[in-house]
mmCIF file of C-alpha atoms and ligand atoms in Angstrom:
data_model
loop_
_atom_site.group_PDB
_atom_site.id
_atom_site.type_symbol
_atom_site.label_atom_id
_atom_site.label_comp_id
_atom_site.label_asym_id
_atom_site.label_seq_id
_atom_site.Cartn_x
_atom_site.Cartn_y
_atom_site.Cartn_z
ATOM 1 C CA MET A 1 41.138 33.557 -9.803
ATOM 2 C CA ASN A 2 37.568 34.672 -9.905
ATOM 3 C CA PHE A 3 35.818 31.665 -8.803
ATOM 4 C CA LYS A 4 35.910 29.147 -6.058
ATOM 5 C CA LEU A 5 37.087 25.681 -5.937
ATOM 6 C CA PRO A 6 35.776 22.973 -6.006
ATOM 7 C CA ILE A 7 34.042 23.559 -9.281
ATOM 8 C CA TYR A 8 30.642 22.017 -9.600
ATOM 9 C CA LEU A 9 30.148 20.376 -13.061
ATOM 10 C CA ASP A 10 27.417 17.790 -12.290
ATOM 11 C CA ASN A 11 24.426 19.462 -13.093
ATOM 12 C CA ASN A 12 22.846 16.413 -14.221
ATOM 13 C CA ALA A 13 22.852 14.950 -10.791
ATOM 14 C CA THR A 14 21.320 17.708 -9.152
ATOM 15 C CA THR A 15 21.647 21.724 -9.315
ATOM 16 C CA PRO A 16 22.445 24.074 -6.295
ATOM 17 C CA VAL A 17 19.258 26.183 -5.149
ATOM 18 C CA ASP A 18 19.109 29.523 -7.152
ATOM 19 C CA PRO A 19 19.326 32.212 -4.512
ATOM 20 C CA ARG A 20 16.023 33.822 -5.581
ATOM 21 C CA VAL A 21 14.384 30.416 -4.964
ATOM 22 C CA LEU A 22 15.588 30.175 -1.549
ATOM 23 C CA GLU A 23 14.422 33.907 -0.705
ATOM 24 C CA SER A 24 11.103 32.898 -2.060
ATOM 25 C CA MET A 25 10.819 29.604 0.140
ATOM 26 C CA LEU A 26 11.945 31.296 3.589
ATOM 27 C CA PRO A 27 8.855 32.822 4.853
ATOM 28 C CA TYR A 28 7.029 29.617 4.247
ATOM 29 C CA PHE A 29 9.280 27.769 7.038
ATOM 30 C CA SER A 30 8.246 30.604 9.552
ATOM 31 C CA GLU A 31 5.407 32.921 9.599
ATOM 32 C CA LYS A 32 3.708 31.480 6.626
ATOM 33 C CA PHE A 33 3.311 27.978 8.022
ATOM 34 C CA GLY A 34 -0.138 27.025 7.659
ATOM 35 C CA ASN A 35 -1.664 24.050 6.357
ATOM 36 C CA PRO A 36 -3.032 24.696 2.868
ATOM 37 C CA SER A 37 -6.010 22.415 3.804
ATOM 38 C CA SER A 38 -6.922 24.552 6.683
ATOM 39 C CA LYS A 39 -10.080 27.025 6.300
ATOM 40 C CA HIS A 40 -8.774 29.885 8.075
ATOM 41 C CA THR A 41 -6.140 32.690 7.306
ATOM 42 C CA PHE A 42 -2.982 30.579 7.828
ATOM 43 C CA GLY A 43 -4.419 27.845 5.447
ATOM 44 C CA TYR A 44 -5.860 30.422 2.937
ATOM 45 C CA VAL A 45 -2.061 31.911 2.890
ATOM 46 C CA THR A 46 -0.609 28.872 2.067
ATOM 47 C CA ASN A 47 -3.152 27.542 -0.229
ATOM 48 C CA ALA A 48 -2.961 30.709 -2.312
ATOM 49 C CA ALA A 49 0.903 30.355 -2.386
ATOM 50 C CA VAL A 50 0.612 26.698 -3.674
ATOM 51 C CA ASP A 51 -1.929 27.699 -6.339
ATOM 52 C CA LEU A 52 0.531 30.196 -7.762
ATOM 53 C CA ALA A 53 3.336 27.623 -7.816
ATOM 54 C CA ARG A 54 1.043 25.041 -9.871
ATOM 55 C CA GLU A 55 0.632 27.942 -12.269
ATOM 56 C CA GLN A 56 4.047 28.676 -12.605
ATOM 57 C CA ILE A 57 4.781 25.062 -13.165
ATOM 58 C CA ALA A 58 1.950 24.722 -15.701
ATOM 59 C CA ASN A 59 3.202 27.621 -17.538
ATOM 60 C CA LEU A 60 6.434 26.280 -18.574
ATOM 61 C CA ILE A 61 4.563 23.266 -20.096
ATOM 62 C CA ASN A 62 1.691 24.724 -21.447
ATOM 63 C CA ALA A 63 -0.508 22.942 -18.964
ATOM 64 C CA ASN A 64 -3.565 24.165 -17.172
ATOM 65 C CA LYS A 65 -2.670 24.813 -13.189
ATOM 66 C CA ASN A 66 -5.446 22.121 -12.289
ATOM 67 C CA GLU A 67 -3.373 19.516 -14.287
ATOM 68 C CA ILE A 68 -0.383 19.546 -11.864
ATOM 69 C CA TYR A 69 0.124 17.594 -9.096
ATOM 70 C CA PHE A 70 2.691 17.772 -6.417
ATOM 71 C CA THR A 71 4.731 14.556 -5.328
ATOM 72 C CA SER A 72 8.286 13.761 -3.495
ATOM 73 C CA GLY A 73 10.334 13.751 -6.578
ATOM 74 C CA ALA A 74 10.258 12.118 -10.230
ATOM 75 C CA THR A 75 10.783 8.965 -8.988
ATOM 76 C CA GLU A 76 7.573 9.131 -7.251
ATOM 77 C CA SER A 77 5.814 10.717 -10.101
ATOM 78 C CA ILE A 78 6.843 7.930 -12.689
ATOM 79 C CA ASN A 79 6.184 5.194 -10.193
ATOM 80 C CA LEU A 80 2.750 6.586 -9.422
ATOM 81 C CA ILE A 81 1.825 6.662 -13.290
ATOM 82 C CA HIS A 82 3.199 3.014 -13.787
ATOM 83 C CA PHE A 83 1.489 1.390 -11.118
ATOM 84 C CA GLY A 84 -1.469 3.795 -10.890
ATOM 85 C CA ILE A 85 -2.315 2.943 -14.838
ATOM 86 C CA ALA A 86 -1.329 -0.772 -14.417
ATOM 87 C CA ASP A 87 -3.649 -1.376 -11.811
ATOM 88 C CA LYS A 88 -6.556 0.846 -13.176
ATOM 89 C CA LEU A 89 -6.409 -0.600 -16.570
ATOM 90 C CA SER A 90 -5.376 -4.116 -15.832
ATOM 91 C CA SER A 91 -8.896 -5.327 -17.228
ATOM 92 C CA ILE A 92 -8.268 -3.755 -20.631
ATOM 93 C CA GLY A 93 -4.529 -4.719 -21.160
ATOM 94 C CA ASN A 94 -1.404 -5.825 -19.436
ATOM 95 C CA HIS A 95 1.186 -4.672 -22.133
ATOM 96 C CA ILE A 96 3.424 -1.431 -21.634
ATOM 97 C CA ILE A 97 5.723 -0.314 -23.886
ATOM 98 C CA SER A 98 9.218 1.435 -22.713
ATOM 99 C CA SER A 99 12.877 1.203 -23.511
ATOM 100 C CA TYR A 100 16.154 0.141 -22.212
ATOM 101 C CA VAL A 101 17.619 3.716 -22.046
ATOM 102 C CA GLU A 102 15.093 4.855 -19.142
ATOM 103 C CA HIS A 103 16.358 6.185 -15.992
ATOM 104 C CA SER A 104 16.429 3.533 -13.150
ATOM 105 C CA ALA A 105 13.379 5.560 -11.602
ATOM 106 C CA SER A 106 11.305 4.337 -14.578
ATOM 107 C CA TYR A 107 13.143 1.124 -15.647
ATOM 108 C CA GLU A 108 13.240 -0.590 -12.233
ATOM 109 C CA SER A 109 9.483 0.493 -11.708
ATOM 110 C CA LEU A 110 8.831 -1.614 -14.817
ATOM 111 C CA LEU A 111 10.657 -4.603 -13.467
ATOM 112 C CA GLN A 112 8.648 -4.659 -10.581
ATOM 113 C CA LEU A 113 5.414 -4.407 -12.926
ATOM 114 C CA GLN A 114 6.987 -7.275 -14.772
ATOM 115 C CA LYS A 115 7.208 -9.423 -11.662
ATOM 116 C CA LYS A 116 3.589 -9.062 -11.169
ATOM 117 C CA GLY A 117 2.706 -10.281 -14.449
ATOM 118 C CA PHE A 118 2.649 -7.402 -16.562
ATOM 119 C CA ASP A 119 4.056 -7.737 -20.022
ATOM 120 C CA ILE A 120 6.854 -4.864 -20.813
ATOM 121 C CA THR A 121 8.283 -4.269 -24.274
ATOM 122 C CA PHE A 122 11.814 -2.588 -23.706
ATOM 123 C CA LEU A 123 12.565 -0.981 -26.978
ATOM 124 C CA LYS A 124 16.334 -0.915 -27.894
ATOM 125 C CA CYS A 125 18.115 2.384 -28.877
ATOM 126 C CA ASP A 126 20.348 3.339 -31.821
ATOM 127 C CA SER A 127 23.842 4.261 -31.343
ATOM 128 C CA LYS A 128 23.200 7.568 -30.157
ATOM 129 C CA GLY A 129 20.478 6.739 -28.006
ATOM 130 C CA PHE A 130 17.466 7.478 -29.718
ATOM 131 C CA ILE A 131 14.242 5.638 -29.554
ATOM 132 C CA HIS A 132 12.179 5.962 -32.798
ATOM 133 C CA PRO A 133 8.550 6.349 -33.534
ATOM 134 C CA GLU A 134 8.484 3.582 -35.939
ATOM 135 C CA GLN A 135 9.657 1.334 -33.076
ATOM 136 C CA ILE A 136 6.468 2.449 -30.816
ATOM 137 C CA ILE A 137 4.129 1.448 -33.994
ATOM 138 C CA GLU A 138 5.680 -1.832 -34.336
ATOM 139 C CA ALA A 139 5.388 -2.675 -30.825
ATOM 140 C CA ILE A 140 1.732 -1.518 -30.286
ATOM 141 C CA ARG A 141 -0.515 -4.372 -29.400
ATOM 142 C CA PRO A 142 -4.193 -4.446 -28.955
ATOM 143 C CA GLU A 143 -3.572 -5.011 -25.223
ATOM 144 C CA THR A 144 -1.148 -2.072 -24.826
ATOM 145 C CA ILE A 145 -2.214 0.270 -22.191
ATOM 146 C CA LEU A 146 0.714 2.866 -21.691
ATOM 147 C CA VAL A 147 3.717 3.891 -23.580
ATOM 148 C CA SER A 148 6.439 5.348 -21.400
ATOM 149 C CA ILE A 149 9.494 7.053 -22.788
ATOM 150 C CA ILE A 150 12.087 9.373 -21.294
ATOM 151 C CA ALA A 151 12.021 13.111 -22.889
ATOM 152 C CA ALA A 152 15.855 13.595 -22.427
ATOM 153 C CA ASN A 153 18.486 11.183 -21.465
ATOM 154 C CA ASN A 154 20.254 11.795 -17.805
ATOM 155 C CA GLU A 155 23.513 10.257 -18.912
ATOM 156 C CA ILE A 156 24.141 10.985 -22.731
ATOM 157 C CA GLY A 157 21.861 13.874 -23.053
ATOM 158 C CA THR A 158 19.943 12.729 -26.141
ATOM 159 C CA ILE A 159 16.614 14.424 -26.785
ATOM 160 C CA ASN A 160 13.843 11.936 -28.191
ATOM 161 C CA ASN A 161 11.279 12.857 -30.752
ATOM 162 C CA ILE A 162 8.668 13.247 -28.175
ATOM 163 C CA SER A 163 6.232 15.056 -30.423
ATOM 164 C CA GLU A 164 6.259 12.232 -33.002
ATOM 165 C CA ILE A 165 5.954 9.279 -30.438
ATOM 166 C CA GLY A 166 3.162 11.433 -28.821
ATOM 167 C CA LYS A 167 1.601 11.790 -32.139
ATOM 168 C CA VAL A 168 1.883 7.980 -32.670
ATOM 169 C CA CYS A 169 0.147 7.174 -29.362
ATOM 170 C CA ARG A 170 -2.684 9.517 -29.771
ATOM 171 C CA ALA A 171 -3.600 8.078 -32.975
ATOM 172 C CA ASN A 172 -3.359 4.646 -31.556
ATOM 173 C CA ASN A 173 -5.392 5.737 -28.612
ATOM 174 C CA ILE A 174 -2.763 4.802 -26.308
ATOM 175 C CA LEU A 175 -1.918 6.619 -22.997
ATOM 176 C CA PHE A 176 1.659 8.352 -23.305
ATOM 177 C CA HIS A 177 3.876 9.175 -20.305
ATOM 178 C CA SER A 178 7.290 10.800 -20.406
ATOM 179 C CA ASP A 179 9.967 11.104 -18.000
ATOM 180 C CA ALA A 180 11.072 14.532 -18.545
ATOM 181 C CA THR A 181 13.063 14.859 -15.426
ATOM 182 C CA GLN A 182 16.183 15.943 -17.508
ATOM 183 C CA ALA A 183 14.310 18.025 -19.975
ATOM 184 C CA PHE A 184 12.069 19.982 -18.104
ATOM 185 C CA GLY A 185 12.845 23.845 -17.986
ATOM 186 C CA LYS A 186 16.038 22.929 -20.088
ATOM 187 C CA ILE A 187 14.420 22.295 -23.365
ATOM 188 C CA LYS A 188 10.754 23.329 -24.927
ATOM 189 C CA ILE A 189 8.194 21.066 -23.539
ATOM 190 C CA ASP A 190 4.448 21.662 -24.793
ATOM 191 C CA VAL A 191 2.106 18.961 -23.563
ATOM 192 C CA ASN A 192 -0.557 19.940 -25.923
ATOM 193 C CA GLU A 193 1.413 20.312 -29.136
ATOM 194 C CA MET A 194 3.430 17.096 -28.251
ATOM 195 C CA ASN A 195 0.304 14.816 -27.397
ATOM 196 C CA ILE A 196 1.545 14.078 -23.810
ATOM 197 C CA ASP A 197 -0.805 12.451 -21.448
ATOM 198 C CA PHE A 198 1.284 12.287 -18.279
ATOM 199 C CA LEU A 199 4.693 14.216 -17.667
ATOM 200 C CA SER A 200 7.052 13.266 -14.634
ATOM 201 C CA PHE A 201 9.457 16.074 -13.637
ATOM 202 C CA SER A 202 11.470 17.515 -10.224
ATOM 203 C CA SER A 203 12.396 20.251 -8.502
ATOM 204 C CA HIS A 204 16.157 19.933 -7.605
ATOM 205 C CA LYS A 205 17.028 19.518 -11.563
ATOM 206 C CA ILE A 206 15.961 23.177 -12.095
ATOM 207 C CA TYR A 207 17.714 24.889 -9.218
ATOM 208 C CA GLY A 208 14.645 24.330 -6.688
ATOM 209 C CA PRO A 209 14.776 22.317 -3.687
ATOM 210 C CA LYS A 210 15.176 18.447 -3.175
ATOM 211 C CA GLY A 211 12.274 16.108 -2.152
ATOM 212 C CA ILE A 212 9.457 17.948 -4.306
ATOM 213 C CA GLY A 213 8.272 16.667 -7.618
ATOM 214 C CA GLY A 214 5.486 17.357 -9.830
ATOM 215 C CA LEU A 215 3.421 15.181 -12.400
ATOM 216 C CA PHE A 216 1.233 16.635 -14.907
ATOM 217 C CA ILE A 217 -2.122 14.637 -15.667
ATOM 218 C CA ARG A 218 -3.824 15.613 -18.665
ATOM 219 C CA LYS A 219 -7.391 16.871 -17.640
ATOM 220 C CA GLY A 220 -9.920 13.914 -17.559
ATOM 221 C CA LEU A 221 -7.330 11.142 -17.152
ATOM 222 C CA GLU A 222 -7.208 11.287 -13.166
ATOM 223 C CA GLN A 223 -9.942 8.600 -13.202
ATOM 224 C CA LYS A 224 -7.411 6.209 -14.897
ATOM 225 C CA ILE A 225 -5.092 6.069 -12.121
ATOM 226 C CA THR A 226 -5.119 4.061 -8.827
ATOM 227 C CA PRO A 227 -2.985 6.273 -6.168
ATOM 228 C CA LEU A 228 -0.020 4.941 -4.465
ATOM 229 C CA ILE A 229 -0.632 6.723 -1.274
ATOM 230 C CA PHE A 230 -3.872 6.988 0.507
ATOM 231 C CA GLY A 231 -4.883 9.370 3.192
ATOM 232 C CA GLY A 232 -6.712 12.776 3.457
ATOM 233 C CA GLY A 233 -7.406 13.050 -0.207
ATOM 234 C CA GLN A 234 -4.770 16.060 -0.917
ATOM 235 C CA GLU A 235 -4.201 16.693 -4.577
ATOM 236 C CA LYS A 236 -7.693 15.604 -5.504
ATOM 237 C CA GLY A 237 -6.980 12.120 -3.822
ATOM 238 C CA ILE A 238 -4.530 11.127 -6.390
ATOM 239 C CA ARG A 239 -1.532 11.765 -3.738
ATOM 240 C CA ALA A 240 -2.602 12.014 -0.173
ATOM 241 C CA GLY A 241 -0.522 13.803 2.432
ATOM 242 C CA THR A 242 0.018 17.345 3.835
ATOM 243 C CA LEU A 243 1.803 19.343 0.987
ATOM 244 C CA ASN A 244 5.479 20.322 1.501
ATOM 245 C CA VAL A 245 4.577 24.181 0.806
ATOM 246 C CA PRO A 246 8.299 25.801 1.099
ATOM 247 C CA GLY A 247 8.882 22.798 -1.547
ATOM 248 C CA ILE A 248 6.294 23.771 -3.486
ATOM 249 C CA VAL A 249 6.889 27.541 -3.255
ATOM 250 C CA GLY A 250 10.482 26.960 -4.142
ATOM 251 C CA PHE A 251 9.799 24.659 -7.090
ATOM 252 C CA GLY A 252 7.100 27.174 -8.417
ATOM 253 C CA LYS A 253 9.760 30.075 -8.293
ATOM 254 C CA ALA A 254 12.391 27.835 -9.892
ATOM 255 C CA ALA A 255 9.552 27.337 -12.895
ATOM 256 C CA GLU A 256 9.212 30.890 -13.121
ATOM 257 C CA ILE A 257 12.790 31.631 -13.508
ATOM 258 C CA CYS A 258 13.102 28.831 -16.004
ATOM 259 C CA HIS A 259 10.532 30.208 -18.109
ATOM 260 C CA CYS A 260 11.634 33.770 -17.997
ATOM 261 C CA ASP A 261 15.468 32.849 -18.649
ATOM 262 C CA PHE A 262 14.962 30.096 -20.758
ATOM 263 C CA GLU A 263 16.943 31.579 -23.682
ATOM 264 C CA LYS A 264 19.562 32.770 -21.663
ATOM 265 C CA ASP A 265 20.036 29.549 -19.830
ATOM 266 C CA PHE A 266 20.143 27.512 -22.898
ATOM 267 C CA ASN A 267 22.546 29.595 -24.844
ATOM 268 C CA HIS A 268 25.033 29.956 -21.660
ATOM 269 C CA THR A 269 24.954 26.376 -20.845
ATOM 270 C CA LYS A 270 25.236 25.354 -24.361
ATOM 271 C CA SER A 271 27.959 27.847 -24.919
ATOM 272 C CA LEU A 272 30.139 26.358 -21.964
ATOM 273 C CA ARG A 273 29.456 22.825 -22.997
ATOM 274 C CA ASP A 274 30.932 23.563 -26.493
ATOM 275 C CA ARG A 275 33.575 25.757 -25.166
ATOM 276 C CA LEU A 276 34.653 22.658 -22.823
ATOM 277 C CA TYR A 277 34.469 19.929 -25.445
ATOM 278 C CA LYS A 278 36.318 22.107 -28.171
ATOM 279 C CA ASN A 279 39.216 22.673 -25.540
ATOM 280 C CA LEU A 280 39.441 18.972 -24.747
ATOM 281 C CA LEU A 281 39.054 18.220 -28.714
ATOM 282 C CA SER A 282 41.982 20.416 -29.503
ATOM 283 C CA ALA A 283 44.346 19.088 -27.196
ATOM 284 C CA LEU A 284 43.595 15.245 -27.103
ATOM 285 C CA ASP A 285 43.210 12.678 -29.455
ATOM 286 C CA ASN A 286 41.474 10.168 -27.549
ATOM 287 C CA VAL A 287 38.228 11.685 -26.995
ATOM 288 C CA ILE A 288 34.823 10.464 -28.388
ATOM 289 C CA LEU A 289 31.447 12.113 -27.768
ATOM 290 C CA ASN A 290 28.746 9.772 -26.449
ATOM 291 C CA GLY A 291 25.121 10.620 -27.707
ATOM 292 C CA ASP A 292 23.895 12.875 -30.475
ATOM 293 C CA LYS A 293 25.850 16.263 -31.256
ATOM 294 C CA GLU A 294 22.746 18.136 -32.122
ATOM 295 C CA ASN A 295 19.685 16.767 -30.481
ATOM 296 C CA ARG A 296 21.222 16.758 -26.821
ATOM 297 C CA LEU A 297 20.658 18.549 -23.769
ATOM 298 C CA PRO A 298 22.238 21.860 -24.025
ATOM 299 C CA GLY A 299 24.301 21.320 -20.396
ATOM 300 C CA ASN A 300 25.124 17.739 -20.937
ATOM 301 C CA LEU A 301 28.572 16.549 -22.265
ATOM 302 C CA ASN A 302 29.424 12.845 -21.846
ATOM 303 C CA LEU A 303 32.630 11.559 -23.153
ATOM 304 C CA LEU A 304 34.600 8.394 -23.628
ATOM 305 C CA ILE A 305 38.180 8.725 -22.910
ATOM 306 C CA LYS A 306 39.831 6.112 -24.516
ATOM 307 C CA GLY A 307 42.213 3.894 -22.314
ATOM 308 C CA ILE A 308 41.483 6.305 -19.262
ATOM 309 C CA LYS A 309 39.354 4.857 -16.540
ATOM 310 C CA ALA A 310 36.718 7.422 -15.396
ATOM 311 C CA ASP A 311 37.300 6.487 -11.709
ATOM 312 C CA SER A 312 41.077 7.338 -12.063
ATOM 313 C CA LEU A 313 40.476 10.563 -13.910
ATOM 314 C CA ILE A 314 37.892 11.506 -11.054
ATOM 315 C CA SER A 315 40.433 10.888 -8.024
ATOM 316 C CA SER A 316 43.094 12.658 -10.042
ATOM 317 C CA ILE A 317 41.064 15.858 -10.692
ATOM 318 C CA ARG A 318 39.799 16.523 -6.808
ATOM 319 C CA ASN A 319 38.740 20.007 -7.256
ATOM 320 C CA ILE A 320 36.070 19.455 -10.022
ATOM 321 C CA ALA A 321 33.018 17.551 -9.514
ATOM 322 C CA PHE A 322 32.071 15.746 -12.474
ATOM 323 C CA SER A 323 30.473 11.828 -12.799
ATOM 324 C CA SER A 324 31.600 8.626 -14.333
ATOM 325 C CA GLY A 325 28.474 7.469 -16.523
ATOM 326 C CA ALA A 326 25.138 8.083 -14.299
ATOM 327 C CA THR A 327 25.283 8.799 -10.654
ATOM 328 C CA CYS A 328 22.820 6.020 -10.125
ATOM 329 C CA SER A 329 24.711 3.242 -11.755
ATOM 330 C CA SER A 330 28.145 4.518 -10.502
ATOM 331 C CA GLU A 331 26.284 3.449 -7.045
ATOM 332 C CA THR A 332 26.085 -0.278 -8.169
ATOM 333 C CA GLY A 333 29.521 -0.304 -9.715
ATOM 334 C CA LYS A 334 28.073 -2.047 -12.566
ATOM 335 C CA PRO A 335 29.025 -0.590 -16.349
ATOM 336 C CA SER A 336 26.074 1.753 -17.130
ATOM 337 C CA ARG A 337 23.352 0.229 -18.911
ATOM 338 C CA ILE A 338 22.901 3.296 -20.972
ATOM 339 C CA LEU A 339 26.542 3.186 -22.335
ATOM 340 C CA LYS A 340 26.060 -0.459 -23.055
ATOM 341 C CA ALA A 341 22.674 -0.118 -24.756
ATOM 342 C CA ILE A 342 24.722 2.631 -27.523
ATOM 343 C CA GLY A 343 26.848 -0.151 -28.380
ATOM 344 C CA LEU A 344 30.232 0.464 -25.825
ATOM 345 C CA SER A 345 31.902 -2.257 -24.406
ATOM 346 C CA ASP A 346 32.409 -3.010 -20.742
ATOM 347 C CA GLU A 347 35.928 -1.413 -20.983
ATOM 348 C CA ASP A 348 34.768 1.430 -22.999
ATOM 349 C CA ALA A 349 31.691 2.168 -20.614
ATOM 350 C CA LYS A 350 34.055 2.272 -17.549
ATOM 351 C CA CYS A 351 36.084 5.123 -19.525
ATOM 352 C CA CYS A 352 33.214 7.519 -19.790
ATOM 353 C CA ILE A 353 32.625 10.864 -18.021
ATOM 354 C CA ARG A 354 29.559 13.132 -17.715
ATOM 355 C CA ILE A 355 30.034 16.401 -17.470
ATOM 356 C CA GLY A 356 26.875 18.981 -16.566
ATOM 357 C CA LEU A 357 26.956 22.311 -17.193
ATOM 358 C CA GLY A 358 24.512 24.810 -15.550
ATOM 359 C CA ARG A 359 23.190 28.237 -14.826
ATOM 360 C CA PHE A 360 26.053 29.255 -12.291
ATOM 361 C CA ASN A 361 29.251 28.288 -14.245
ATOM 362 C CA THR A 362 31.223 30.750 -15.919
ATOM 363 C CA ILE A 363 33.640 30.755 -19.002
ATOM 364 C CA GLU A 364 36.710 31.185 -16.269
ATOM 365 C CA GLU A 365 35.526 27.803 -14.487
ATOM 366 C CA ILE A 366 35.469 26.280 -17.654
ATOM 367 C CA ASP A 367 38.840 27.158 -19.058
ATOM 368 C CA TYR A 368 40.259 26.175 -15.439
ATOM 369 C CA ALA A 369 38.525 22.774 -16.041
ATOM 370 C CA SER A 370 39.710 22.313 -19.479
ATOM 371 C CA GLU A 371 43.271 22.612 -18.428
ATOM 372 C CA LYS A 372 42.829 20.276 -15.382
ATOM 373 C CA PHE A 373 41.292 17.835 -17.477
ATOM 374 C CA ILE A 374 43.863 18.058 -20.633
ATOM 375 C CA GLU A 375 46.671 17.643 -17.582
ATOM 376 C CA ALA A 376 45.434 14.775 -15.651
ATOM 377 C CA ILE A 377 44.425 12.865 -19.231
ATOM 378 C CA THR A 378 47.892 13.545 -20.514
ATOM 379 C CA ASN A 379 49.430 12.245 -17.553
ATOM 380 C CA LEU A 380 47.338 9.180 -17.053
ATOM 381 C CA LYS A 381 48.048 8.080 -20.802
ATOM 382 C CA LEU A 382 51.913 8.647 -19.811
ATOM 383 C CA LYS A 383 51.567 6.607 -17.005
ATOM 384 C CA ARG A 384 49.519 3.938 -18.985
ATOM 385 C CA ASN A 385 52.020 4.064 -21.774
ATOM 386 C CA LEU A 386 54.929 3.574 -19.310
ATOM 387 C CA GLN A 387 53.392 0.619 -17.485
ATOM 388 C CA SER A 388 52.675 -1.174 -20.708
ATOM 389 C CA THR A 389 56.468 -0.877 -21.824
ATOM 390 C CA ILE A 390 57.699 -2.210 -18.426
HETATM 391 N N1 PLP B 1 14.427 10.376 -14.186
HETATM 392 C C1 PLP B 1 15.476 10.981 -14.761
HETATM 393 C C2 PLP B 1 15.770 10.973 -16.159
HETATM 394 C C3 PLP B 1 16.416 11.743 -13.991
HETATM 395 O O1 PLP B 1 17.645 12.025 -14.330
HETATM 396 C C4 PLP B 1 16.041 11.579 -12.348
HETATM 397 C C5 PLP B 1 17.356 11.856 -11.468
HETATM 398 O O2 PLP B 1 18.309 11.701 -11.511
HETATM 399 C C6 PLP B 1 14.898 10.778 -12.094
HETATM 400 C C7 PLP B 1 14.079 10.235 -12.915
HETATM 401 C C8 PLP B 1 14.762 10.731 -10.502
HETATM 402 O O3 PLP B 1 14.360 12.077 -10.132
HETATM 403 P P1 PLP B 1 14.227 12.365 -8.654
HETATM 404 O O4 PLP B 1 15.535 12.447 -7.922
HETATM 405 O O5 PLP B 1 13.346 13.656 -8.547
HETATM 406 O O6 PLP B 1 13.592 11.263 -7.782
#
């Protein structure tokens, strides 16, 4: 066996730090420790490193480096846009359009705004998880101040037509935010071509460190946001607090690698995903793909295994790490909001697994995992059939 156990197949939850990223970060914990706001050599060194990271991140989405802001993660970026816009534009309108298939970071933030009196339209998706541009057109009102739609779904991998949604928003003069935490670095995003005004993303999904995130704010729109955190005026006053330099340097390097290796990573994760899916389909008859077959994240496989509880499967395959639905919803124990939104019953939603393939997975790992999945599912089916005949 030329791989180590356990095998990590949960790359939608988080990714391991790429060794090249770790190496780039190390000097910033020791000799290059200056505060980037300091006006002396130590500060100039880290300030330059932060500047480079901004550029590396901007390059990945065709933004300008001055349009990139650092936060603690995508959750904070999303909250900053929702609350910041709501506060600043409340005299113009109180209506926000979003969807039922957002990640909790977005959905829960909007529920808080709803409690504060904002009117939120949560659009329903179709059976593959898509939100259609026509739904946005129908939902727009004179008092709409923001549209916030996820770029690619974290559970079922469905990629929305962000470009068309952006076009609709621009044509109607409405600000457009997209949560691109799963899409960033995995699929092509061009904030200009796609008419995106604000984009949220995170380092730990692209082989960078945890606790560092980013936000794209289109030039000129900064004054439409009230900050969430006040203090020393860092990040042009949009997000105060001393910058997490090692995290930012690592994030920048991770983005640069994603940019350089884009095709390679895309083809690699997609081919592993397709191989695993094919292996399972050829041996089992109770496997159904959730989400869309074509417009889905290259490394995401979400499967309904009819009649087999995800929790039983997870506990019977101990040396492979994968997830039941989304990590966040498995914490609450409730059937996933996303799986329910695409029309699954509570019973079926509990029988879904999410497998996330990543840069460091290998064909050997996938073939081993396929065997283990087939063996465990077959055994659980036999056990279930036996129990039903007793
Ligand atoms: N949005 C999506 C689509 C996600 O998948 C996640 C994390 O799983 C988040 C937001 C939250 O990101 P972070 O962990 O950086 O706060």
